[in-house]
PDB file of C-alpha atoms and ligand atoms in Angstrom:
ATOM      1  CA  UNK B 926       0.000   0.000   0.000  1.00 81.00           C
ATOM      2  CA  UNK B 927       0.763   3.466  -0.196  1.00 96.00           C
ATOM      3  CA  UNK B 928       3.376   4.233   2.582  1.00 97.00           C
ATOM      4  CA  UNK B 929       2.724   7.793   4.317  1.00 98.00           C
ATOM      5  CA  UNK B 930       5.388  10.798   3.660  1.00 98.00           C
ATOM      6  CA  UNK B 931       5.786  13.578   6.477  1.00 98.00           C
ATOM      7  CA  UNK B 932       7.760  15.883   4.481  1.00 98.00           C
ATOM      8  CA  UNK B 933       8.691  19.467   6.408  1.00 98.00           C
ATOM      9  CA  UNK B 934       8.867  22.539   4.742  1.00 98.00           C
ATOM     10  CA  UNK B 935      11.094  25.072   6.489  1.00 98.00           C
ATOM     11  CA  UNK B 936      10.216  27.488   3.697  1.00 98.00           C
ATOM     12  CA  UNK B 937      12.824  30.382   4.740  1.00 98.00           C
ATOM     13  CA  UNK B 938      13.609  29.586   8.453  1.00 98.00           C
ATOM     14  CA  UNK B 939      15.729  27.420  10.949  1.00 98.00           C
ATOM     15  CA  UNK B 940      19.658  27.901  10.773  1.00 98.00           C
ATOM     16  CA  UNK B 941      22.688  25.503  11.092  1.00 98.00           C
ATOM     17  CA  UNK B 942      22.055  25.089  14.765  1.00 98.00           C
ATOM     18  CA  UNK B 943      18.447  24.141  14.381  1.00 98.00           C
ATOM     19  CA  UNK B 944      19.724  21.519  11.797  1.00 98.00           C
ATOM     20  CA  UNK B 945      22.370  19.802  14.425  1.00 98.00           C
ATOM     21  CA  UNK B 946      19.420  19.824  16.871  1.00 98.00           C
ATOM     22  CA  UNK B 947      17.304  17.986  14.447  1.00 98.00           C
ATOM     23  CA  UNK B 948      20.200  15.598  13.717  1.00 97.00           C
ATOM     24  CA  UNK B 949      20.548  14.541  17.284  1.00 97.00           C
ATOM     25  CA  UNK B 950      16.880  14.543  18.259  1.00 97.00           C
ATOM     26  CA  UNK B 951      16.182  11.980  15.068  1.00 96.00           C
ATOM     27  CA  UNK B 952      19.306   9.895  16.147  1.00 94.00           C
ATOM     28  CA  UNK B 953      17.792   9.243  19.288  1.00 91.00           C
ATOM     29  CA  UNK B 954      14.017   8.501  18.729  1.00 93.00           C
ATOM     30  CA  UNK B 955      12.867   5.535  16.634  1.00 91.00           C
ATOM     31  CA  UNK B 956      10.590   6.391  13.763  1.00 92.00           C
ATOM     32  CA  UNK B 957       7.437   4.139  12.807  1.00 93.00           C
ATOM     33  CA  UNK B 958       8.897   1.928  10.333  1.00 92.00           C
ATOM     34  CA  UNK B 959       6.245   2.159   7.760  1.00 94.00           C
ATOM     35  CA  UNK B 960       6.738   5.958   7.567  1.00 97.00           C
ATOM     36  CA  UNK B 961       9.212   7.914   5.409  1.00 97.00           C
ATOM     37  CA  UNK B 962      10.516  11.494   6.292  1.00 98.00           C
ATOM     38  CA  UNK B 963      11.624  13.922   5.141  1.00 98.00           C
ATOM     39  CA  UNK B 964      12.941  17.713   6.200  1.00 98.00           C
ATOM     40  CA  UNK B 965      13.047  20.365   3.078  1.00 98.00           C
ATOM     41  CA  UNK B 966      15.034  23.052   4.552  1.00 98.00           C
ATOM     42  CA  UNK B 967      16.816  25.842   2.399  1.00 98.00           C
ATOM     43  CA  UNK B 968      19.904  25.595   0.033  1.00 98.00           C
ATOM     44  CA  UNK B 969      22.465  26.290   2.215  1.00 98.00           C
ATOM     45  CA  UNK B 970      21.764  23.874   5.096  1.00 98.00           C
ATOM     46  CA  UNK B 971      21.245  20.722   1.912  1.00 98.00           C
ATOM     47  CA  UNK B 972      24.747  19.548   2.627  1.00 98.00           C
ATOM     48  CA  UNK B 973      24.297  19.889   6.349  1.00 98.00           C
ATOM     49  CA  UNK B 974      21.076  18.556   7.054  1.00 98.00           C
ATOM     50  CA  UNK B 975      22.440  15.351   5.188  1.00 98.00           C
ATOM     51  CA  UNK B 976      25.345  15.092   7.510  1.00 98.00           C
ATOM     52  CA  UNK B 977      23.143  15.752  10.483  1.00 98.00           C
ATOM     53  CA  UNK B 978      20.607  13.267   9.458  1.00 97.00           C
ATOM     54  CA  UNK B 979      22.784  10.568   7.938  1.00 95.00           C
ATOM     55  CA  UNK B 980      22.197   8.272  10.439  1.00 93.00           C
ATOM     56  CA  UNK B 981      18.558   8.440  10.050  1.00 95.00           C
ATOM     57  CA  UNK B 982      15.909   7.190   7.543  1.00 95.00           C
ATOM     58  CA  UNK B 983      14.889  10.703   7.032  1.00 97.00           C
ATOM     59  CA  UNK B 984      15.768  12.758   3.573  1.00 98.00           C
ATOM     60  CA  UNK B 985      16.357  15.896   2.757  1.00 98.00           C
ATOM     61  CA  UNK B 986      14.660  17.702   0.611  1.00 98.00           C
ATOM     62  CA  UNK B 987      14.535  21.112  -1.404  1.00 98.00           C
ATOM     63  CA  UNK B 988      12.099  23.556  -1.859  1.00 98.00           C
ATOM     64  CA  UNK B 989      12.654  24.506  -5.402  1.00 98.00           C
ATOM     65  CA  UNK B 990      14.592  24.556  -8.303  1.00 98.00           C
ATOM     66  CA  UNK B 991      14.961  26.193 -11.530  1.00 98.00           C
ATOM     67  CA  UNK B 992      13.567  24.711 -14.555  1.00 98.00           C
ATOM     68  CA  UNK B 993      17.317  25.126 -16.337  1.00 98.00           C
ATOM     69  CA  UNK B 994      19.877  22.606 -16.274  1.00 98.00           C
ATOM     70  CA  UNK B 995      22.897  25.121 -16.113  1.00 98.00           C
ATOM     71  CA  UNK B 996      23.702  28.655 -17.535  1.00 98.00           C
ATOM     72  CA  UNK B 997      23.704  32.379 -17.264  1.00 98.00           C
ATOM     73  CA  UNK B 998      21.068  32.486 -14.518  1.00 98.00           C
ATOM     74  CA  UNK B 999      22.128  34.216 -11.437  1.00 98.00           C
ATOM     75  CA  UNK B1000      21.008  33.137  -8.636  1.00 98.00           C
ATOM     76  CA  UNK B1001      19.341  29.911  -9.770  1.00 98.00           C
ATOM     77  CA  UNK B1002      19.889  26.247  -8.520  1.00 98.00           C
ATOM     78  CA  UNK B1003      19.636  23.357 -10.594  1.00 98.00           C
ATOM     79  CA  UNK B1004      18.220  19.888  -9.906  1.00 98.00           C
ATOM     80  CA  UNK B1005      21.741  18.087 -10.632  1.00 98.00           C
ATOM     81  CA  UNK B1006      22.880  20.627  -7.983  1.00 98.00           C
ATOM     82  CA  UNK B1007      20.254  19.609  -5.255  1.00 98.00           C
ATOM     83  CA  UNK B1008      21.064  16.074  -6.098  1.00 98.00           C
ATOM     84  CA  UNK B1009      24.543  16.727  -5.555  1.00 98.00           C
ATOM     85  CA  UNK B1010      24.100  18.060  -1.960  1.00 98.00           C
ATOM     86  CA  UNK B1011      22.094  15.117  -1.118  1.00 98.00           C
ATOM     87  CA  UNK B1012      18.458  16.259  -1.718  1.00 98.00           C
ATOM     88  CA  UNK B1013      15.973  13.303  -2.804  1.00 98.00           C
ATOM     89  CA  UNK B1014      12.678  15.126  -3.112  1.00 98.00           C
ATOM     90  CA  UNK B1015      11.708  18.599  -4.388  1.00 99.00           C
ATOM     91  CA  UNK B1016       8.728  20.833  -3.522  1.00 98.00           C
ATOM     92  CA  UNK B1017       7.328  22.046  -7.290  1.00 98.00           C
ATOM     93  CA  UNK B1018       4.468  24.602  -7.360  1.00 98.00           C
ATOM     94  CA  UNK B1019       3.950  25.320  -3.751  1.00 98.00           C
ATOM     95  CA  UNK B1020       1.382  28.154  -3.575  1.00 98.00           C
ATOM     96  CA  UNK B1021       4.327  30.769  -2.206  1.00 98.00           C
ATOM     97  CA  UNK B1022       6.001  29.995  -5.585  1.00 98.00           C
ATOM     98  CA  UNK B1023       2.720  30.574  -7.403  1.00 98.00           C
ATOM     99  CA  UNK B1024       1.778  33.514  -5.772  1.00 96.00           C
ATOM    100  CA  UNK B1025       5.203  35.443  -4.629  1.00 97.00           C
ATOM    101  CA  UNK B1026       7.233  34.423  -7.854  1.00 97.00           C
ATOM    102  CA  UNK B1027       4.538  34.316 -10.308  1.00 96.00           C
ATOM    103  CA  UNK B1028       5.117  30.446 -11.074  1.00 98.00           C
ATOM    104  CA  UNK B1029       2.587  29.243 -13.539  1.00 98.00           C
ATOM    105  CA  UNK B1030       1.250  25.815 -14.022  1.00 98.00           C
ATOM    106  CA  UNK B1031       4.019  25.917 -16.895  1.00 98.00           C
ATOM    107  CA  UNK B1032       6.335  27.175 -14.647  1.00 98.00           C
ATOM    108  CA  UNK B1033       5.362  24.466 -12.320  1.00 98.00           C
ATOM    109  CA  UNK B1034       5.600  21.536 -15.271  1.00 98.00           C
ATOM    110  CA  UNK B1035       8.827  22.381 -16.470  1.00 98.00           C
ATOM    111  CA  UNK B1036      10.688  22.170 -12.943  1.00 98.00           C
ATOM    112  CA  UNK B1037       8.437  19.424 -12.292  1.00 98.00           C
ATOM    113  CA  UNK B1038      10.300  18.001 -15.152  1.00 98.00           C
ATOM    114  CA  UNK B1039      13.885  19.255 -14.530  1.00 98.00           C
ATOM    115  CA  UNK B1040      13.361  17.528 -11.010  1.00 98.00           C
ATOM    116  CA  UNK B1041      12.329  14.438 -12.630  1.00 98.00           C
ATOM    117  CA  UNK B1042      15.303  14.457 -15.400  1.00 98.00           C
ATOM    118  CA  UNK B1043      17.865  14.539 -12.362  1.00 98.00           C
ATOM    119  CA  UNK B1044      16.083  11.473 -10.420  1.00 98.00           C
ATOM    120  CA  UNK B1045      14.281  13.647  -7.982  1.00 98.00           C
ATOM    121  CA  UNK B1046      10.753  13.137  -6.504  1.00 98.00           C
ATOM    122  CA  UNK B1047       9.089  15.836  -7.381  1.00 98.00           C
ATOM    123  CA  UNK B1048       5.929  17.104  -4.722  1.00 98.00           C
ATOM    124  CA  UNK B1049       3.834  18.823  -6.553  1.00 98.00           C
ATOM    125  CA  UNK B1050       1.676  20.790  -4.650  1.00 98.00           C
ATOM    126  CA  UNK B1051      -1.933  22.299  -5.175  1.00 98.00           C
ATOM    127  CA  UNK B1052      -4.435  24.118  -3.762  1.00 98.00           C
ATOM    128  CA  UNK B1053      -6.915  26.585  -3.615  1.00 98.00           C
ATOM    129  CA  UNK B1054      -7.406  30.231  -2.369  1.00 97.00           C
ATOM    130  CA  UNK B1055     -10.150  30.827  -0.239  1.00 96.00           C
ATOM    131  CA  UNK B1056     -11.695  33.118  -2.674  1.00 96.00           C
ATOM    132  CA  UNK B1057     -11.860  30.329  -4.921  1.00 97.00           C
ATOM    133  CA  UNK B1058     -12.965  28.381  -2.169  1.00 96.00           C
ATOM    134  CA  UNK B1059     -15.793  30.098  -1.283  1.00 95.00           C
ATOM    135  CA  UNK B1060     -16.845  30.338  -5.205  1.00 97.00           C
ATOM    136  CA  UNK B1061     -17.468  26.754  -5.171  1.00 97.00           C
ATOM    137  CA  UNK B1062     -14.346  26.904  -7.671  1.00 98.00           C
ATOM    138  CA  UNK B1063     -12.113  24.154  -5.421  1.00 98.00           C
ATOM    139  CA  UNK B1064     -12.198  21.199  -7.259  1.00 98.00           C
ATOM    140  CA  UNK B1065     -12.115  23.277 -10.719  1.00 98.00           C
ATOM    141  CA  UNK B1066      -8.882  25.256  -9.567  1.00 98.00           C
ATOM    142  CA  UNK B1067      -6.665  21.757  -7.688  1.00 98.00           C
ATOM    143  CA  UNK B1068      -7.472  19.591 -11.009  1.00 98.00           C
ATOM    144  CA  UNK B1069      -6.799  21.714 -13.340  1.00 98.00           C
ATOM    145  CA  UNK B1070      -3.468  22.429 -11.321  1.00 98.00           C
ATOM    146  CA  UNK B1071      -3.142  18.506 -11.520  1.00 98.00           C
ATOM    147  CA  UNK B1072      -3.793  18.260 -15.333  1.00 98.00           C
ATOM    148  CA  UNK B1073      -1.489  20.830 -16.085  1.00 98.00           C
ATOM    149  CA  UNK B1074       1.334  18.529 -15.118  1.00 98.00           C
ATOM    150  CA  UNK B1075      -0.061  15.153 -15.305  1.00 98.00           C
ATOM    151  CA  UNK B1076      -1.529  15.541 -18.580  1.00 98.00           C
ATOM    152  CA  UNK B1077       1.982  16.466 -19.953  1.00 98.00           C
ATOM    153  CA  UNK B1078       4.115  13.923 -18.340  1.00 98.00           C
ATOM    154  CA  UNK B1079       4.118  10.286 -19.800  1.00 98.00           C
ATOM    155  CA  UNK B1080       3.055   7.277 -17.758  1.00 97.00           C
ATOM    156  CA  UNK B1081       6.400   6.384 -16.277  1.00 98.00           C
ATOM    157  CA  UNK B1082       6.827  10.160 -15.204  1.00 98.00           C
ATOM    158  CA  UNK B1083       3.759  10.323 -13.567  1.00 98.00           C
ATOM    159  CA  UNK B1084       4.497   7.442 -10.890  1.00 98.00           C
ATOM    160  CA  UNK B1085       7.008   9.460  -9.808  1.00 98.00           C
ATOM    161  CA  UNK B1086       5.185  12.207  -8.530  1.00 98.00           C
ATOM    162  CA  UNK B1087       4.122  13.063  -5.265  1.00 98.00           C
ATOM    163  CA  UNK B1088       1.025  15.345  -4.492  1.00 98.00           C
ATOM    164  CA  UNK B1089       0.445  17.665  -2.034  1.00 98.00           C
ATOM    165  CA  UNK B1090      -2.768  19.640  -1.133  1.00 98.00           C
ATOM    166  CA  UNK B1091      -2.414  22.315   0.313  1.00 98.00           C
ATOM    167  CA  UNK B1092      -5.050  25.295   0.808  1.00 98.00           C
ATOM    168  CA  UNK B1093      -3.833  28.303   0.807  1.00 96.00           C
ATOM    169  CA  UNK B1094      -6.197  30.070   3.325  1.00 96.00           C
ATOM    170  CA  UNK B1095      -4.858  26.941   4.850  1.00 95.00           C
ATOM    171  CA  UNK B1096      -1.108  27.908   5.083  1.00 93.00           C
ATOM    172  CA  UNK B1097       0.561  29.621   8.255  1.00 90.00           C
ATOM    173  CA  UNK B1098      -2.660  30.702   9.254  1.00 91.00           C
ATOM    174  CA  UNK B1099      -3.849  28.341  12.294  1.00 87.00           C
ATOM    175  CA  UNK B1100      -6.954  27.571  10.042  1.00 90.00           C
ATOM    176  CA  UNK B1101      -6.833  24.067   9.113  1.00 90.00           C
ATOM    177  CA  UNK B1102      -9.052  22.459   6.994  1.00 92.00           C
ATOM    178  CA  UNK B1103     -11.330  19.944   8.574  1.00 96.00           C
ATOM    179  CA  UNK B1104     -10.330  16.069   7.891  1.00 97.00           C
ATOM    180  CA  UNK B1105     -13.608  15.856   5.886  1.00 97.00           C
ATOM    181  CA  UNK B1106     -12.601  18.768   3.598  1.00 97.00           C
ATOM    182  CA  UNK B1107      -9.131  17.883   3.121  1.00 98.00           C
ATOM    183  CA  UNK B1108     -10.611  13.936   2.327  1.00 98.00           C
ATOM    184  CA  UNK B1109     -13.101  15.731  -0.428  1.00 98.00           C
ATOM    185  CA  UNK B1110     -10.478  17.236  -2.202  1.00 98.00           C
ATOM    186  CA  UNK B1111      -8.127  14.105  -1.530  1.00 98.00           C
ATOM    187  CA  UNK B1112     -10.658  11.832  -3.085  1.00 98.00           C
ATOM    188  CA  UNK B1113     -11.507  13.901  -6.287  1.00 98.00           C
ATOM    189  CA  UNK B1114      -7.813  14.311  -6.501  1.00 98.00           C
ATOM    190  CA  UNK B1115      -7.306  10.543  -6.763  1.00 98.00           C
ATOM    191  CA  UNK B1116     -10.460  10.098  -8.752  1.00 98.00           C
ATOM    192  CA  UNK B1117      -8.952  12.806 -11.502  1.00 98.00           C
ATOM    193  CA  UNK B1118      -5.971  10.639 -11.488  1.00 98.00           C
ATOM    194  CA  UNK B1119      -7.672   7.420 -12.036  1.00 98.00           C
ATOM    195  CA  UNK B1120      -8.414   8.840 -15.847  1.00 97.00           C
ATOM    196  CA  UNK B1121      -4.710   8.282 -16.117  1.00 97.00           C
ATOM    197  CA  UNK B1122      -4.815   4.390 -15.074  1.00 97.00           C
ATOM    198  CA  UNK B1123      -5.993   2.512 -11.487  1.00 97.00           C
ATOM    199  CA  UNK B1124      -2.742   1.831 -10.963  1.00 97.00           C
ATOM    200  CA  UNK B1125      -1.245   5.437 -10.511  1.00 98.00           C
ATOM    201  CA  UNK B1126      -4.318   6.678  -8.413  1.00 98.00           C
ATOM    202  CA  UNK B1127      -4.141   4.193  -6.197  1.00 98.00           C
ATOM    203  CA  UNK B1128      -0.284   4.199  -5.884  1.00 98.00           C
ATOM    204  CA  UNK B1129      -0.375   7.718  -5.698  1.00 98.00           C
ATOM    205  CA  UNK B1130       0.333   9.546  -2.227  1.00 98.00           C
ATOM    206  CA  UNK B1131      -1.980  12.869  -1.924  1.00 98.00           C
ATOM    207  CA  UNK B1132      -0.206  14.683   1.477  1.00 98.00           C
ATOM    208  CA  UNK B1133      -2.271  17.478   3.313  1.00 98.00           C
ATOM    209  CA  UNK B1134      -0.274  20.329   4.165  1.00 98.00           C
ATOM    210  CA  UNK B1135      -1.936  23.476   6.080  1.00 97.00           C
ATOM    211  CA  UNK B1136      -1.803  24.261   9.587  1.00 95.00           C
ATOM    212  CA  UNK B1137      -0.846  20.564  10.673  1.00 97.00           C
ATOM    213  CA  UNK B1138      -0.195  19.896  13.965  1.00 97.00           C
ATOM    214  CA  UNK B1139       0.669  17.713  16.420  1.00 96.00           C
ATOM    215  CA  UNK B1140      -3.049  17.824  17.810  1.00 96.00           C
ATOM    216  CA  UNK B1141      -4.714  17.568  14.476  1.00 96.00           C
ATOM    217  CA  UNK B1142      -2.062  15.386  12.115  1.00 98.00           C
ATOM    218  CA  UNK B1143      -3.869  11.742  13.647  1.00 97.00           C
ATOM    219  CA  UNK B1144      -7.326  12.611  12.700  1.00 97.00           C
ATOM    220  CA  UNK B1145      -6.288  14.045   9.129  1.00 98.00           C
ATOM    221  CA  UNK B1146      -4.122  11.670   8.569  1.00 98.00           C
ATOM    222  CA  UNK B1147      -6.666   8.928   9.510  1.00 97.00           C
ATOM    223  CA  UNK B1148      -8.610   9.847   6.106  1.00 98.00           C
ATOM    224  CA  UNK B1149      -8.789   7.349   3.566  1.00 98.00           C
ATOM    225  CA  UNK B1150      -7.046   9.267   0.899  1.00 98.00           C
ATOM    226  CA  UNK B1151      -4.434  11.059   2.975  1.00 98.00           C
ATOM    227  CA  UNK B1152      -1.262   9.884   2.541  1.00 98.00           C
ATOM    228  CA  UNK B1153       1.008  12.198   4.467  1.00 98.00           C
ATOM    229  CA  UNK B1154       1.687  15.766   5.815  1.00 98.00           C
ATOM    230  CA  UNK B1155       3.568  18.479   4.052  1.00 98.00           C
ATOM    231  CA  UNK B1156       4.140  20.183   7.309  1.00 98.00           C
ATOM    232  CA  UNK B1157       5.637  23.887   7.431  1.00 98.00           C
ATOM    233  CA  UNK B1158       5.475  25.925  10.971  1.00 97.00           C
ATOM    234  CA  UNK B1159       5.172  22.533  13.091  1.00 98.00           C
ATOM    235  CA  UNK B1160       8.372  21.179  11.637  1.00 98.00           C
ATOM    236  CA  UNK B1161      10.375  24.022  13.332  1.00 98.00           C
ATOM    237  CA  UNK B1162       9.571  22.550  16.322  1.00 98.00           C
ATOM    238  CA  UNK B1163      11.417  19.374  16.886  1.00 97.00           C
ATOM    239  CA  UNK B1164       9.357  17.444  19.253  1.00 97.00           C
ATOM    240  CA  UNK B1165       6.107  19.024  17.515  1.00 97.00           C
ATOM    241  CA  UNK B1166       7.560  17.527  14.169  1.00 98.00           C
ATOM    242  CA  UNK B1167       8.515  14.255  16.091  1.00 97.00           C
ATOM    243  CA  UNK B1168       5.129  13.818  17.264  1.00 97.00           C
ATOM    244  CA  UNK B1169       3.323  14.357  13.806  1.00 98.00           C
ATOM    245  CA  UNK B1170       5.848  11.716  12.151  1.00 97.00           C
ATOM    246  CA  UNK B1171       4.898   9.290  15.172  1.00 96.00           C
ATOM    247  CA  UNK B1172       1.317  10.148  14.450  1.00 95.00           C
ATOM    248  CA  UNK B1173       1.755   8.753  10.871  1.00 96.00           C
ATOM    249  CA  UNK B1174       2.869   5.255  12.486  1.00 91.00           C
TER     250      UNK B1174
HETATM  251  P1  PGA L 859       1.961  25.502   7.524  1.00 80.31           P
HETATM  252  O1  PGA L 859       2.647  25.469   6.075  1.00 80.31           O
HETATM  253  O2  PGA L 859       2.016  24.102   8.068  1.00 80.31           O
HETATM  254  O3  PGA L 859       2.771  26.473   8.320  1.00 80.31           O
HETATM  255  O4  PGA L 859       0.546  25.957   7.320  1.00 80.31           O
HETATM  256  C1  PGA L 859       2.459  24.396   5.200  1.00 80.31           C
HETATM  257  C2  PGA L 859       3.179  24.653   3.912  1.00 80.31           C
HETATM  258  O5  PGA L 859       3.166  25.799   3.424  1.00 80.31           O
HETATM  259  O6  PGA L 859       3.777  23.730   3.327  1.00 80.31           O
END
């Protein structure tokens, strides 16, 4: 079956120190076996985190990536570059990247497939506003952010993937969406994907992300079609982020 993914986003926070602190807290706990981990923290700490958490099961990750395999473009990172300093996974489309750098759903496919052309796992994330939301637009606005990139990839490509929704009213606000909203979504997510064979909906793992928690990751993650967190502020927090991943068990 589908094992679950607790991936945490440190979007543009934590430091060296913080990373060390994870390092030693994950060396000491045992993780649920059937559970896979993994901390996304920024460029610089890639090559640390790995260090710190090389004892562990749990991967680093990135956050993004440019869609470019090299060049003249200052300030970018590539995906062979990530790969290099250890990351496994890649955050593509997260609503920050949509919304504070303009990232498109083309955007969003072509580092979706940069990430995949370097043997990362892309996590594609999708999600709503609460504008949208509230025009009855959900489903219309998270599959057609799914169909974007599955409907360009080709069926070995696709596997590959991991999704993430993630409502944006959602994010950093404290305002988490109830299990049975988040398993709507999940479900139409995994029924959209079913048009592209039984095998990659069911195979595929849909993560939650908004405003999880330690007190609320058990009940979402208790939903039929949700396979995982994609946790931001509570994975600052070691023992907060320790106690979602146990949750997952
Ligand atoms: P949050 O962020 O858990 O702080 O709401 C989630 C995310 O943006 O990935």
């Amino acid at each position: 079956m589908r094992m679950p993914l607790i991936a945490g986003n440190w979007k543009m926070n934590g430091s060296l120190a913080l990373v060390e602190e994870f390092g030693r807290a994950f060396a000491d706990v045992s993780l649920p076996v059937n559970v896979e981990v993994s901390l996304m923290v920024p460029f610089p700490f890639l090559e640390a985190a790995g260090r710190a958490l090389g004892e562990t099961s749990v991967t680093v990750g990135a956050q993004t990536l440019s869609d470019r395999p090299s060049g003249a473009f200052t300030g970018e990172v590539s995906a062979a570059m990530l790969r290099e300093c250890g990351a496994r996974l890649v955050l593509v489309g997260h609503s920050e990247r949509r919304t504070l750098f303009a990232e498109d759903d083309a955007a969003v496919l072509a580092r979706v497939k940069a990430a995949l052309a370097e043997q990362l796992t892309p996590v594609l994330c999708v999600g709503e506003t609460l504008e949208e939301r509230e025009a009855e637009r959900t489903e219309a606005v998270v599959l057609g952010q799914i169909e974007a990139v599955f409907g360009a990839l080709d069926e070995a490509e696709r596997a590959r993937l991991v999704v993430a929704y993630e409502p944006v009213w959602a994010i950093g606000t404290g305002r988490t969406a109830s299990p049975e909203q988040a398993q709507a979504v999940h479900a139409a997510i995994r029924d959209c994907l079913a048009r592209y064979g039984a095998g990659l909906a069911g195979g595929m793992r849909l993560l939650y992300g908004g405003s999880m928690k330690a007190d609320n990751a058990a009940e979402l993650l208790a939903q039929p079609d949700i396979d995982g967190g994609l946790v931001g502020g509570a994975s600052l927090k070691v023992d907060d982020f320790l106690a979602i991943c146990q949750s997952a068990g």
